[in-house]
XYZ file of N, CA and C in Angstrom:
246
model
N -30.221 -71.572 27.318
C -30.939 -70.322 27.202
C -30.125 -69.165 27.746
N -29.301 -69.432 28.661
C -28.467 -68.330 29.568
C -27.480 -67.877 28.754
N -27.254 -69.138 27.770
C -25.870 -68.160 26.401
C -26.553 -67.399 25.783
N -27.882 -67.668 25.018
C -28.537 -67.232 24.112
C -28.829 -65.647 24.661
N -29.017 -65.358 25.788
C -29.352 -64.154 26.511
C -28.206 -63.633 26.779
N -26.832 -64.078 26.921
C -25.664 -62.850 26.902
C -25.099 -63.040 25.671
N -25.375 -63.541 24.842
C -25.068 -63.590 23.407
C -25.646 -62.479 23.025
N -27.120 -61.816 23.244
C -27.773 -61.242 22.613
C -27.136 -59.614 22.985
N -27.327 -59.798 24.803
C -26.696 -58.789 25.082
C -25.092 -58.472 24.719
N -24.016 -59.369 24.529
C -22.985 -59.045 23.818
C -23.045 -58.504 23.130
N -23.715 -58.568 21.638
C -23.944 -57.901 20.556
C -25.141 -56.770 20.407
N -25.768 -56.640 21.528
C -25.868 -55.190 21.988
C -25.264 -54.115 22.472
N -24.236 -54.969 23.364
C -23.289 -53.877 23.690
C -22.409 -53.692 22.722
N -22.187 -54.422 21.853
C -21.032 -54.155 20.628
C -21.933 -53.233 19.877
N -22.858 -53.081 19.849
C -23.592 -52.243 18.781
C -23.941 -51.006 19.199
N -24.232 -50.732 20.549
C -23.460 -49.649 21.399
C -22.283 -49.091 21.053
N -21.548 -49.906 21.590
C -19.985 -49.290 21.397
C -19.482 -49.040 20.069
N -20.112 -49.727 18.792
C -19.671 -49.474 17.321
C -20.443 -47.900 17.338
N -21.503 -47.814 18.100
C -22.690 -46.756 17.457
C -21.832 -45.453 18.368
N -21.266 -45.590 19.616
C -20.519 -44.567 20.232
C -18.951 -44.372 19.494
N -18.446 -45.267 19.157
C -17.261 -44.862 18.298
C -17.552 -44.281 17.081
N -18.461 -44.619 16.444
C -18.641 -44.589 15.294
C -19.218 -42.747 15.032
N -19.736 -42.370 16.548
C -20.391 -41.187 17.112
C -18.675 -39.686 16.731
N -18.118 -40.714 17.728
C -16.568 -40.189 18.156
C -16.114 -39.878 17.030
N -15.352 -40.346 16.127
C -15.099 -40.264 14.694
C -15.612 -39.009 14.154
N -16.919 -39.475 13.740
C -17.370 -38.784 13.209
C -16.977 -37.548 13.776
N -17.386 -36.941 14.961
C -17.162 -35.884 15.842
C -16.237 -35.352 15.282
N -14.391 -36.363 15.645
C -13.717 -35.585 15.379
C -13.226 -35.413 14.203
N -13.538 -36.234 13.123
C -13.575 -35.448 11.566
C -14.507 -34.258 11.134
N -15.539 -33.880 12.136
C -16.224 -33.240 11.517
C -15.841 -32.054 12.375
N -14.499 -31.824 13.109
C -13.955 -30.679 13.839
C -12.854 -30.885 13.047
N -11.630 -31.853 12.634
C -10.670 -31.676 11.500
C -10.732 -31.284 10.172
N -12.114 -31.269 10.205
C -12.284 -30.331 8.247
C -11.874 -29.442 8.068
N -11.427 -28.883 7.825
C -11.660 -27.556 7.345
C -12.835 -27.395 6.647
N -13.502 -26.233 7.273
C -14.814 -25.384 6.790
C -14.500 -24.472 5.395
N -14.717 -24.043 4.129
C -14.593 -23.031 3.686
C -14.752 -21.555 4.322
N -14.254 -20.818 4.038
C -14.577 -19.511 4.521
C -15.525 -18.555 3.649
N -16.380 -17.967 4.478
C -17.393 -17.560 3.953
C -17.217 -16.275 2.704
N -17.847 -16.629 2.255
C -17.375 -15.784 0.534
C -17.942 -14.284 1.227
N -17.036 -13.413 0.603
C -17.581 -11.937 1.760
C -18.368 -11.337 0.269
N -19.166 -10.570 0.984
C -20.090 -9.208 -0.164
C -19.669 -8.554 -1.168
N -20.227 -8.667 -1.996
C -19.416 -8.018 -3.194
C -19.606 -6.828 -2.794
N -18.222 -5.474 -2.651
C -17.942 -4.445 -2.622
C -18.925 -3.210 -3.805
N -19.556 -2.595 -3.111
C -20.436 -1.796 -4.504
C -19.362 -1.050 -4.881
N -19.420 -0.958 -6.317
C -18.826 0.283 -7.759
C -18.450 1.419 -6.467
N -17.284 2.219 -6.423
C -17.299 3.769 -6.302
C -17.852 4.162 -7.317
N -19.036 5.299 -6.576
C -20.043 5.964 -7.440
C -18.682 7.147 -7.882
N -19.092 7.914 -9.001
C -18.305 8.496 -9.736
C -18.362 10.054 -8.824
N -17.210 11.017 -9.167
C -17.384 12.015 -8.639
C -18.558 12.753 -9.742
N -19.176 13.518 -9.365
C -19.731 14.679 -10.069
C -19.035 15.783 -10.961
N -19.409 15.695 -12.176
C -18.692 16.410 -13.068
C -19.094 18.214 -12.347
N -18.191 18.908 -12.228
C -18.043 20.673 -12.252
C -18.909 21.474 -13.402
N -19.909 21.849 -13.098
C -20.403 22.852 -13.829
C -19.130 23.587 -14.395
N -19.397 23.719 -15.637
C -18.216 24.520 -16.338
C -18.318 26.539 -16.062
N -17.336 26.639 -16.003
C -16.705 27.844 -15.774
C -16.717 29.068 -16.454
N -17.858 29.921 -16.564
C -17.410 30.873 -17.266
C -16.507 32.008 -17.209
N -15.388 31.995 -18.466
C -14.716 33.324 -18.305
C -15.373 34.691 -17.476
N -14.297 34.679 -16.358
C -14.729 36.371 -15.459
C -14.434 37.320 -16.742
N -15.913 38.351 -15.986
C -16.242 39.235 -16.772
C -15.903 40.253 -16.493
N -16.152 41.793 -16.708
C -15.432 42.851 -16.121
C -16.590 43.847 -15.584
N -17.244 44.407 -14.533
C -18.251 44.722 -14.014
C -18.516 45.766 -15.164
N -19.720 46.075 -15.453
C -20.143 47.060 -16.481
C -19.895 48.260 -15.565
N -19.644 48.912 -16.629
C -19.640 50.498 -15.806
C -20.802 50.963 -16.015
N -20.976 52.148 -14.349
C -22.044 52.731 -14.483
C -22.998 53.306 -15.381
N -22.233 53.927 -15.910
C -22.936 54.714 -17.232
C -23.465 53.944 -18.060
N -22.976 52.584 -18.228
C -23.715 51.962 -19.832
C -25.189 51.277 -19.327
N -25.072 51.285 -17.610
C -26.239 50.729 -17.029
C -27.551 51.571 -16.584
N -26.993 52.916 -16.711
C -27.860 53.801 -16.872
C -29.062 54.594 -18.469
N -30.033 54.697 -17.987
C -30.860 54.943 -19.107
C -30.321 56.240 -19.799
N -30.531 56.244 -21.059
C -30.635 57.833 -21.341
C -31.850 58.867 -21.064
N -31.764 59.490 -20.881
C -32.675 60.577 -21.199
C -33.450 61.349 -22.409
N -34.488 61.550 -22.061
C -34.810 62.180 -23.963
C -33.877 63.696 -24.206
N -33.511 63.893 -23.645
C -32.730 65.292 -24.136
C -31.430 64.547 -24.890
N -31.273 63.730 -24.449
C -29.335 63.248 -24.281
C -30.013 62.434 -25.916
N -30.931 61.610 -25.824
C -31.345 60.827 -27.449
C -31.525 62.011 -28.435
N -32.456 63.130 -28.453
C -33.121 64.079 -29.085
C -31.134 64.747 -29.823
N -30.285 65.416 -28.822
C -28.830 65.935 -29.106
C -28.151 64.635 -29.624
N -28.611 63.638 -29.923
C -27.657 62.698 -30.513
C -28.219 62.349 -32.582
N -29.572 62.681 -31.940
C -29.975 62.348 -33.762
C -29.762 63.227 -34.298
N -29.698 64.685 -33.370
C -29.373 65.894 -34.461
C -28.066 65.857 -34.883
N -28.028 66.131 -36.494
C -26.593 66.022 -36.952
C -25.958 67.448 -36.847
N -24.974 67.786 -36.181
C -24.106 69.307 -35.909
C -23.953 69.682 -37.046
């Protein structure tokens, strides 16, 4: 009976020690992997610049006079024919 009882425990402790190596290993293959590296964010589009309101040709300031009204005397001396 006294074999049968360190027999049992033998192959407990072997099953221990397979289950702690087997621990180890693993461990250090699973620190020798290489990991992928993490895929980064896709960068958004540069938004476009804004197109420039277009440009109109400079103009030449009106002169006074054409911005001024006439008068009825100044209309009345213009329909009369000299």
């Amino acid at each position: 009976m006294v074999i049968a009882v360190a027999n049992a425990d033998d192959s407990g402790r072997q099953l221990r020690q397979q289950s702690l190596i087997g621990g180890a290993i693993g461990t250090v293959l699973n620190i020798l992997t290489p990991t992928p590296a993490p895929t980064p964010a896709p960068t958004p589009a540069p938004t476009p610049a804004p197109t420039p309101a277009p440009t109109l040709a400079p103009t030449s300031a009106p002169s006074p006079a054409s911005t001024e009204q006439p008068n009825e005397a100044d209309l009345l001396l213009r329909r009369r024919p000299e």
